[in-house]
PDB file of C-alpha atoms in Angstrom:
ATOM      1  CA  MET L  28      81.086  83.211 216.092  1.00  0.00           C
ATOM      2  CA  THR L  29      79.076  80.681 215.245  1.00  0.00           C
ATOM      3  CA  THR L  30      76.344  81.065 213.204  1.00  0.00           C
ATOM      4  CA  PRO L  31      73.432  78.532 214.394  1.00  0.00           C
ATOM      5  CA  SER L  32      71.852  75.219 211.803  1.00  0.00           C
ATOM      6  CA  HIS L  33      68.989  73.876 212.254  1.00  0.00           C
ATOM      7  CA  PRO L  34      67.009  71.158 211.578  1.00  0.00           C
ATOM      8  CA  CYS L  35      65.485  71.108 207.863  1.00  0.00           C
ATOM      9  CA  VAL L  36      65.041  68.346 205.418  1.00  0.00           C
ATOM     10  CA  GLN L  37      65.807  69.531 201.466  1.00  0.00           C
ATOM     11  CA  ALA L  38      63.792  67.798 198.675  1.00  0.00           C
ATOM     12  CA  ALA L  39      62.863  67.540 195.307  1.00  0.00           C
ATOM     13  CA  ALA L  40      60.160  67.040 193.162  1.00  0.00           C
ATOM     14  CA  LEU L  41      58.401  65.883 190.281  1.00  0.00           C
ATOM     15  CA  THR L  42      55.166  64.667 188.836  1.00  0.00           C
ATOM     16  CA  HIS L  43      54.195  64.242 185.379  1.00  0.00           C
ATOM     17  CA  VAL L  44      51.721  62.756 182.916  1.00  0.00           C
ATOM     18  CA  GLY L  45      54.181  60.608 180.856  1.00  0.00           C
ATOM     19  CA  LYS L  46      54.124  58.775 177.337  1.00  0.00           C
ATOM     20  CA  ARG L  47      51.248  57.077 177.333  1.00  0.00           C
ATOM     21  CA  ARG L  48      48.440  58.317 179.888  1.00  0.00           C
ATOM     22  CA  THR L  49      46.300  61.371 178.663  1.00  0.00           C
ATOM     23  CA  ARG L  50      45.358  62.889 182.512  1.00  0.00           C
ATOM     24  CA  ASN L  51      48.199  63.196 185.677  1.00  0.00           C
ATOM     25  CA  GLU L  52      46.289  61.299 188.059  1.00  0.00           C
ATOM     26  CA  ASP L  53      49.365  61.706 190.525  1.00  0.00           C
ATOM     27  CA  CYS L  54      48.985  63.975 191.957  1.00  0.00           C
ATOM     28  CA  VAL L  55      52.894  64.523 195.081  1.00  0.00           C
ATOM     29  CA  ALA L  56      53.218  66.947 197.602  1.00  0.00           C
ATOM     30  CA  PHE L  57      56.228  68.326 200.384  1.00  0.00           C
ATOM     31  CA  ALA L  58      55.873  70.684 203.367  1.00  0.00           C
ATOM     32  CA  GLY L  59      52.780  71.890 202.338  1.00  0.00           C
ATOM     33  CA  GLU L  60      52.627  71.517 198.557  1.00  0.00           C
ATOM     34  CA  ASN L  61      50.626  71.193 196.785  1.00  0.00           C
ATOM     35  CA  LEU L  62      52.105  69.535 193.000  1.00  0.00           C
ATOM     36  CA  ASN L  63      50.227  68.245 190.082  1.00  0.00           C
ATOM     37  CA  ALA L  64      50.019  70.503 187.805  1.00  0.00           C
ATOM     38  CA  PRO L  65      52.076  70.100 184.854  1.00  0.00           C
ATOM     39  CA  MET L  66      56.083  70.105 185.696  1.00  0.00           C
ATOM     40  CA  ALA L  67      58.693  71.123 182.893  1.00  0.00           C
ATOM     41  CA  GLU L  68      61.682  70.144 185.668  1.00  0.00           C
ATOM     42  CA  PRO L  69      62.132  69.096 189.522  1.00  0.00           C
ATOM     43  CA  ARG L  70      60.786  72.094 191.829  1.00  0.00           C
ATOM     44  CA  LEU L  71      63.929  72.002 194.841  1.00  0.00           C
ATOM     45  CA  ILE L  72      62.048  73.169 198.395  1.00  0.00           C
ATOM     46  CA  LEU L  73      63.529  74.016 201.535  1.00  0.00           C
ATOM     47  CA  HIS L  74      62.064  73.269 205.030  1.00  0.00           C
ATOM     48  CA  ARG L  75      63.112  73.971 208.157  1.00  0.00           C
ATOM     49  CA  LEU L  76      61.993  71.615 210.879  1.00  0.00           C
ATOM     50  CA  THR L  77      59.288  73.935 213.468  1.00  0.00           C
ATOM     51  CA  THR L  78      56.927  72.321 212.291  1.00  0.00           C
ATOM     52  CA  PRO L  79      56.583  68.232 210.434  1.00  0.00           C
ATOM     53  CA  SER L  80      58.079  67.761 206.902  1.00  0.00           C
ATOM     54  CA  VAL L  81      55.571  65.627 204.423  1.00  0.00           C
ATOM     55  CA  CYS L  82      55.949  64.545 202.342  1.00  0.00           C
ATOM     56  CA  ILE L  83      53.597  63.266 199.981  1.00  0.00           C
ATOM     57  CA  VAL L  84      52.780  60.736 197.498  1.00  0.00           C
ATOM     58  CA  ALA L  85      49.616  59.942 195.926  1.00  0.00           C
ATOM     59  CA  ASP L  86      48.653  57.722 192.693  1.00  0.00           C
ATOM     60  CA  GLY L  87      45.254  58.576 191.597  1.00  0.00           C
ATOM     61  CA  MET L  88      44.103  54.355 190.718  1.00  0.00           C
ATOM     62  CA  GLY L  89      43.912  54.558 186.771  1.00  0.00           C
ATOM     63  CA  GLY L  90      40.493  52.979 184.933  1.00  0.00           C
ATOM     64  CA  HIS L  91      38.758  53.606 187.842  1.00  0.00           C
ATOM     65  CA  PRO L  92      36.884  57.666 187.676  1.00  0.00           C
ATOM     66  CA  ALA L  93      38.163  59.994 188.762  1.00  0.00           C
ATOM     67  CA  GLY L  94      41.584  58.608 190.172  1.00  0.00           C
ATOM     68  CA  ASP L  95      43.490  62.558 190.040  1.00  0.00           C
ATOM     69  CA  ILE L  96      40.583  64.003 191.900  1.00  0.00           C
ATOM     70  CA  ALA L  97      41.358  61.306 194.865  1.00  0.00           C
ATOM     71  CA  SER L  98      44.690  61.667 194.831  1.00  0.00           C
ATOM     72  CA  ARG L  99      44.656  65.502 194.543  1.00  0.00           C
ATOM     73  CA  MET L 100      41.664  65.259 197.885  1.00  0.00           C
ATOM     74  CA  VAL L 101      43.791  62.922 199.740  1.00  0.00           C
ATOM     75  CA  VAL L 102      46.976  65.197 199.723  1.00  0.00           C
ATOM     76  CA  ASP L 103      44.748  67.983 200.082  1.00  0.00           C
ATOM     77  CA  ARG L 104      43.323  66.835 203.179  1.00  0.00           C
ATOM     78  CA  LEU L 105      47.102  64.780 204.692  1.00  0.00           C
ATOM     79  CA  ASN L 106      48.202  68.147 204.416  1.00  0.00           C
ATOM     80  CA  ALA L 107      45.435  70.527 206.373  1.00  0.00           C
ATOM     81  CA  GLU L 108      45.818  67.339 209.541  1.00  0.00           C
ATOM     82  CA  PHE L 109      49.704  67.377 209.343  1.00  0.00           C
ATOM     83  CA  ALA L 110      49.203  71.108 209.549  1.00  0.00           C
ATOM     84  CA  ASP L 111      48.022  70.374 213.105  1.00  0.00           C
ATOM     85  CA  PHE L 112      49.604  66.946 214.176  1.00  0.00           C
ATOM     86  CA  SER L 113      51.027  65.496 216.941  1.00  0.00           C
ATOM     87  CA  CYS L 114      53.798  63.293 215.216  1.00  0.00           C
ATOM     88  CA  GLU L 115      52.549  59.614 216.708  1.00  0.00           C
ATOM     89  CA  GLU L 116      52.345  56.518 215.140  1.00  0.00           C
ATOM     90  CA  ASP L 117      48.359  56.499 216.785  1.00  0.00           C
ATOM     91  CA  ALA L 118      47.858  59.881 214.435  1.00  0.00           C
ATOM     92  CA  LEU L 119      49.170  59.330 212.070  1.00  0.00           C
ATOM     93  CA  VAL L 120      46.572  55.856 211.336  1.00  0.00           C
ATOM     94  CA  GLY L 121      44.200  57.497 212.447  1.00  0.00           C
ATOM     95  CA  VAL L 122      44.752  60.411 209.766  1.00  0.00           C
ATOM     96  CA  LEU L 123      44.686  58.358 207.126  1.00  0.00           C
ATOM     97  CA  LEU L 124      41.267  56.444 207.860  1.00  0.00           C
ATOM     98  CA  ASP L 125      39.302  59.592 208.212  1.00  0.00           C
ATOM     99  CA  ALA L 126      40.907  60.567 204.375  1.00  0.00           C
ATOM    100  CA  ASN L 127      39.662  57.495 203.559  1.00  0.00           C
ATOM    101  CA  GLN L 128      36.158  58.053 205.521  1.00  0.00           C
ATOM    102  CA  MET L 129      36.465  61.093 203.311  1.00  0.00           C
ATOM    103  CA  LEU L 130      36.530  59.350 199.686  1.00  0.00           C
ATOM    104  CA  PHE L 131      33.866  57.854 201.054  1.00  0.00           C
ATOM    105  CA  SER L 132      32.002  60.326 201.579  1.00  0.00           C
ATOM    106  CA  GLU L 133      32.373  61.975 198.858  1.00  0.00           C
ATOM    107  CA  MET L 134      31.406  58.826 196.534  1.00  0.00           C
ATOM    108  CA  GLU L 135      27.661  58.762 198.724  1.00  0.00           C
ATOM    109  CA  ARG L 136      27.089  63.173 197.809  1.00  0.00           C
ATOM    110  CA  THR L 137      27.892  62.706 193.853  1.00  0.00           C
ATOM    111  CA  PRO L 138      27.256  59.480 192.944  1.00  0.00           C
ATOM    112  CA  ALA L 139      29.793  59.910 189.511  1.00  0.00           C
ATOM    113  CA  LEU L 140      32.591  59.608 191.900  1.00  0.00           C
ATOM    114  CA  TYR L 141      32.107  55.886 193.102  1.00  0.00           C
ATOM    115  CA  GLY L 142      35.098  53.616 193.032  1.00  0.00           C
ATOM    116  CA  MET L 143      37.455  56.319 192.774  1.00  0.00           C
ATOM    117  CA  GLY L 144      40.411  55.635 194.481  1.00  0.00           C
ATOM    118  CA  THR L 145      44.367  56.592 195.162  1.00  0.00           C
ATOM    119  CA  THR L 146      47.291  54.991 197.041  1.00  0.00           C
ATOM    120  CA  VAL L 147      49.273  56.874 198.672  1.00  0.00           C
ATOM    121  CA  ALA L 148      53.641  56.940 200.558  1.00  0.00           C
ATOM    122  CA  GLY L 149      54.511  59.191 202.022  1.00  0.00           C
ATOM    123  CA  ALA L 150      57.274  60.667 205.562  1.00  0.00           C
ATOM    124  CA  VAL L 151      57.110  62.641 207.824  1.00  0.00           C
ATOM    125  CA  VAL L 152      59.952  63.990 209.467  1.00  0.00           C
ATOM    126  CA  HIS L 153      59.750  66.452 212.822  1.00  0.00           C
ATOM    127  CA  ALA L 154      62.274  66.842 214.787  1.00  0.00           C
ATOM    128  CA  HIS L 155      62.870  64.337 217.253  1.00  0.00           C
ATOM    129  CA  GLY L 156      62.011  61.603 214.377  1.00  0.00           C
ATOM    130  CA  ILE L 157      60.905  60.051 211.435  1.00  0.00           C
ATOM    131  CA  LEU L 158      57.542  58.638 210.577  1.00  0.00           C
ATOM    132  CA  VAL L 159      57.430  56.246 207.218  1.00  0.00           C
ATOM    133  CA  PHE L 160      53.980  55.113 206.569  1.00  0.00           C
ATOM    134  CA  ASN L 161      51.791  53.901 202.629  1.00  0.00           C
ATOM    135  CA  LEU L 162      48.919  52.324 201.585  1.00  0.00           C
ATOM    136  CA  GLY L 163      48.905  50.353 197.867  1.00  0.00           C
ATOM    137  CA  ASP L 164      51.704  50.500 195.716  1.00  0.00           C
ATOM    138  CA  SER L 165      53.171  53.575 195.450  1.00  0.00           C
ATOM    139  CA  ARG L 166      57.156  52.973 197.433  1.00  0.00           C
ATOM    140  CA  VAL L 167      59.476  54.325 199.941  1.00  0.00           C
ATOM    141  CA  TYR L 168      63.475  53.580 199.858  1.00  0.00           C
ATOM    142  CA  ARG L 169      65.797  54.466 202.216  1.00  0.00           C
ATOM    143  CA  ILE L 170      69.522  55.271 200.497  1.00  0.00           C
ATOM    144  CA  ARG L 171      72.777  54.260 202.566  1.00  0.00           C
ATOM    145  CA  ALA L 172      75.597  54.243 200.378  1.00  0.00           C
ATOM    146  CA  GLY L 173      73.501  54.476 197.238  1.00  0.00           C
ATOM    147  CA  LYS L 174      71.904  51.853 197.923  1.00  0.00           C
ATOM    148  CA  LEU L 175      68.261  50.731 198.077  1.00  0.00           C
ATOM    149  CA  GLU L 176      66.139  49.919 201.556  1.00  0.00           C
ATOM    150  CA  GLN L 177      62.062  48.974 200.214  1.00  0.00           C
ATOM    151  CA  LEU L 178      60.468  50.793 203.661  1.00  0.00           C
ATOM    152  CA  SER L 179      56.975  51.086 202.204  1.00  0.00           C
ATOM    153  CA  THR L 180      55.329  47.409 201.664  1.00  0.00           C
ATOM    154  CA  ASP L 181      53.471  46.859 199.126  1.00  0.00           C
ATOM    155  CA  ASP L 182      49.920  46.138 198.935  1.00  0.00           C
ATOM    156  CA  THR L 183      49.149  44.241 195.935  1.00  0.00           C
ATOM    157  CA  MET L 184      47.977  40.648 195.143  1.00  0.00           C
ATOM    158  CA  LEU L 185      48.270  38.689 191.659  1.00  0.00           C
ATOM    159  CA  ALA L 186      44.588  37.925 189.667  1.00  0.00           C
ATOM    160  CA  SER L 187      44.287  35.228 187.620  1.00  0.00           C
ATOM    161  CA  GLY L 188      43.155  36.396 183.701  1.00  0.00           C
ATOM    162  CA  GLY L 189      41.632  33.209 183.770  1.00  0.00           C
ATOM    163  CA  PHE L 190      41.389  31.919 180.467  1.00  0.00           C
ATOM    164  CA  PHE L 191      43.580  30.040 177.548  1.00  0.00           C
ATOM    165  CA  GLY L 192      47.115  30.902 180.003  1.00  0.00           C
ATOM    166  CA  THR L 193      46.298  34.994 179.994  1.00  0.00           C
ATOM    167  CA  LYS L 194      48.872  35.879 181.801  1.00  0.00           C
ATOM    168  CA  SER L 195      48.288  36.893 185.831  1.00  0.00           C
ATOM    169  CA  THR L 196      48.439  40.757 187.166  1.00  0.00           C
ATOM    170  CA  ARG L 197      49.012  42.509 189.422  1.00  0.00           C
ATOM    171  CA  VAL L 198      45.607  44.129 191.864  1.00  0.00           C
ATOM    172  CA  LEU L 199      45.543  46.081 195.714  1.00  0.00           C
ATOM    173  CA  SER L 200      44.877  44.660 198.150  1.00  0.00           C
ATOM    174  CA  GLN L 201      44.623  47.694 200.044  1.00  0.00           C
ATOM    175  CA  CYS L 202      43.959  51.577 198.504  1.00  0.00           C
ATOM    176  CA  LEU L 203      42.042  54.801 199.480  1.00  0.00           C
ATOM    177  CA  GLY L 204      38.613  54.453 198.144  1.00  0.00           C
ATOM    178  CA  GLY L 205      37.547  52.366 195.908  1.00  0.00           C
ATOM    179  CA  PHE L 206      35.689  49.917 195.422  1.00  0.00           C
ATOM    180  CA  PRO L 207      33.982  49.536 198.557  1.00  0.00           C
ATOM    181  CA  SER L 208      34.930  45.957 200.650  1.00  0.00           C
ATOM    182  CA  GLY L 209      33.526  46.182 203.779  1.00  0.00           C
ATOM    183  CA  GLU L 210      37.138  45.471 205.215  1.00  0.00           C
ATOM    184  CA  GLU L 211      38.714  48.688 206.964  1.00  0.00           C
ATOM    185  CA  ILE L 212      42.080  49.269 205.861  1.00  0.00           C
ATOM    186  CA  ARG L 213      45.633  48.526 207.537  1.00  0.00           C
ATOM    187  CA  PRO L 214      48.103  51.111 207.310  1.00  0.00           C
ATOM    188  CA  HIS L 215      51.633  50.921 207.748  1.00  0.00           C
ATOM    189  CA  VAL L 216      54.112  52.644 208.953  1.00  0.00           C
ATOM    190  CA  VAL L 217      57.650  52.853 209.680  1.00  0.00           C
ATOM    191  CA  ASN L 218      59.221  54.700 212.664  1.00  0.00           C
ATOM    192  CA  LEU L 219      63.142  55.833 212.047  1.00  0.00           C
ATOM    193  CA  PRO L 220      65.623  57.970 214.367  1.00  0.00           C
ATOM    194  CA  LEU L 221      65.933  61.688 212.936  1.00  0.00           C
ATOM    195  CA  ASP L 222      69.377  62.150 211.656  1.00  0.00           C
ATOM    196  CA  VAL L 223      71.632  64.405 209.685  1.00  0.00           C
ATOM    197  CA  GLY L 224      71.610  62.308 206.583  1.00  0.00           C
ATOM    198  CA  THR L 225      69.298  60.171 206.109  1.00  0.00           C
ATOM    199  CA  GLU L 226      67.598  60.239 202.382  1.00  0.00           C
ATOM    200  CA  LEU L 227      64.303  58.789 201.127  1.00  0.00           C
ATOM    201  CA  LEU L 228      62.984  58.053 198.204  1.00  0.00           C
ATOM    202  CA  ILE L 229      59.350  58.173 197.324  1.00  0.00           C
ATOM    203  CA  CYS L 230      56.977  56.628 194.760  1.00  0.00           C
ATOM    204  CA  SER L 231      54.307  55.797 192.074  1.00  0.00           C
ATOM    205  CA  ASP L 232      54.285  52.383 190.156  1.00  0.00           C
ATOM    206  CA  GLY L 233      54.655  54.961 186.974  1.00  0.00           C
ATOM    207  CA  LEU L 234      59.028  54.840 188.372  1.00  0.00           C
ATOM    208  CA  HIS L 235      59.588  51.022 189.923  1.00  0.00           C
ATOM    209  CA  ASP L 236      56.989  48.939 187.557  1.00  0.00           C
ATOM    210  CA  MET L 237      59.146  50.844 184.300  1.00  0.00           C
ATOM    211  CA  LEU L 238      63.128  50.451 187.016  1.00  0.00           C
ATOM    212  CA  ASP L 239      64.383  47.599 188.989  1.00  0.00           C
ATOM    213  CA  ASP L 240      66.107  49.022 192.101  1.00  0.00           C
ATOM    214  CA  ASN L 241      69.617  48.055 189.906  1.00  0.00           C
ATOM    215  CA  GLN L 242      68.109  50.772 187.878  1.00  0.00           C
ATOM    216  CA  ILE L 243      66.909  53.621 189.864  1.00  0.00           C
ATOM    217  CA  GLU L 244      69.929  52.926 192.201  1.00  0.00           C
ATOM    218  CA  ALA L 245      71.778  54.625 188.724  1.00  0.00           C
ATOM    219  CA  CYS L 246      70.638  57.417 188.602  1.00  0.00           C
ATOM    220  CA  LEU L 247      70.585  58.525 191.843  1.00  0.00           C
ATOM    221  CA  ALA L 248      72.900  61.769 192.705  1.00  0.00           C
ATOM    222  CA  PRO L 249      74.558  63.736 195.743  1.00  0.00           C
ATOM    223  CA  ASP L 250      72.252  66.526 194.217  1.00  0.00           C
ATOM    224  CA  LEU L 251      68.487  65.878 194.649  1.00  0.00           C
ATOM    225  CA  THR L 252      67.591  67.917 191.103  1.00  0.00           C
ATOM    226  CA  GLU L 253      69.702  65.930 189.154  1.00  0.00           C
ATOM    227  CA  SER L 254      68.510  62.932 190.731  1.00  0.00           C
ATOM    228  CA  VAL L 255      64.676  63.863 190.462  1.00  0.00           C
ATOM    229  CA  GLN L 256      65.645  64.446 187.064  1.00  0.00           C
ATOM    230  CA  SER L 257      67.534  61.570 185.654  1.00  0.00           C
ATOM    231  CA  LEU L 258      65.123  58.913 187.374  1.00  0.00           C
ATOM    232  CA  PHE L 259      62.708  61.011 185.365  1.00  0.00           C
ATOM    233  CA  GLU L 260      64.377  59.669 182.545  1.00  0.00           C
ATOM    234  CA  GLY L 261      64.378  57.334 182.126  1.00  0.00           C
ATOM    235  CA  ALA L 262      61.314  56.312 183.139  1.00  0.00           C
ATOM    236  CA  MET L 263      61.065  57.652 180.455  1.00  0.00           C
ATOM    237  CA  HIS L 264      63.188  55.821 178.000  1.00  0.00           C
ATOM    238  CA  GLU L 265      61.497  52.651 178.927  1.00  0.00           C
ATOM    239  CA  GLY L 266      58.212  53.075 177.954  1.00  0.00           C
ATOM    240  CA  GLY L 267      57.112  55.982 181.034  1.00  0.00           C
ATOM    241  CA  VAL L 268      53.194  53.894 180.414  1.00  0.00           C
ATOM    242  CA  ASP L 269      51.997  55.562 183.547  1.00  0.00           C
ATOM    243  CA  ASN L 270      51.984  58.884 185.047  1.00  0.00           C
ATOM    244  CA  ILE L 271      55.097  59.353 187.298  1.00  0.00           C
ATOM    245  CA  SER L 272      56.028  60.706 191.005  1.00  0.00           C
ATOM    246  CA  VAL L 273      59.232  61.189 192.139  1.00  0.00           C
ATOM    247  CA  ILE L 274      59.946  62.983 195.861  1.00  0.00           C
ATOM    248  CA  HIS L 275      63.699  62.616 197.158  1.00  0.00           C
ATOM    249  CA  ALA L 276      64.641  64.119 200.527  1.00  0.00           C
ATOM    250  CA  ARG L 277      67.117  64.923 202.874  1.00  0.00           C
ATOM    251  CA  VAL L 278      67.081  65.482 206.094  1.00  0.00           C
ATOM    252  CA  THR L 279      70.173  68.184 207.246  1.00  0.00           C
ATOM    253  CA  ARG L 280      71.372  71.687 208.577  1.00  0.00           C
ATOM    254  CA  THR L 281      71.627  75.023 207.647  1.00  0.00           C
ATOM    255  CA  SER L 282      71.475  78.219 209.101  1.00  0.00           C
ATOM    256  CA  GLN L 283      69.719  79.885 205.422  1.00  0.00           C
ATOM    257  CA  ILE L 284      66.545  79.741 206.762  1.00  0.00           C
TER     258      ILE L 284
END
């Protein structure tokens, strides 16, 4: 008799303060579990798709107050909302808009938090497909045959220093929270089919600013934990100037759970 197997998502995740920062303003989550405490090694988690499996990387904005609070609040809110989620694109956009309003409401209640904000990127894997989403410059890649395909959209623009040839700097054009601009956010959403073997890499700019796509591809491995560890070590070797957060996830089947 053949043992039945079930679709599931397996993921290795890690978040780390890096070499230069004194505080980790990133927060990551998989299958409802938040990971924002110091991590010495990747965490491997397996989640059966009887309920949606959610992978999230939120990068609290440096140079703003309480980036760590903003990223954690957003991840907590998304986890709570996705626990009873219709898995439709409009619903996902609504959840992100609600999370944005939550941050501004919290700033009104607590003036010391004024200006707090975070990027967010992730994927909702459910029984019929995958919804990839992002706001800001945290990224989601699909991995096929060891090659990266960026699915997210970088919400960034160049801002010139403007004095005596100073270099332009990259600034966010969209995020959750931040300083009020009067403009509505426009989350990016990509729909994918649920195919066994689909692999996603979700990361903060603490990874992709340190490693280009070729360097990232060179770190990827069939073993998810090994892959995340290699990516982290590569980013640290290149300077580790920011917090580093990585999730490497794979759709698979198992009879174990």
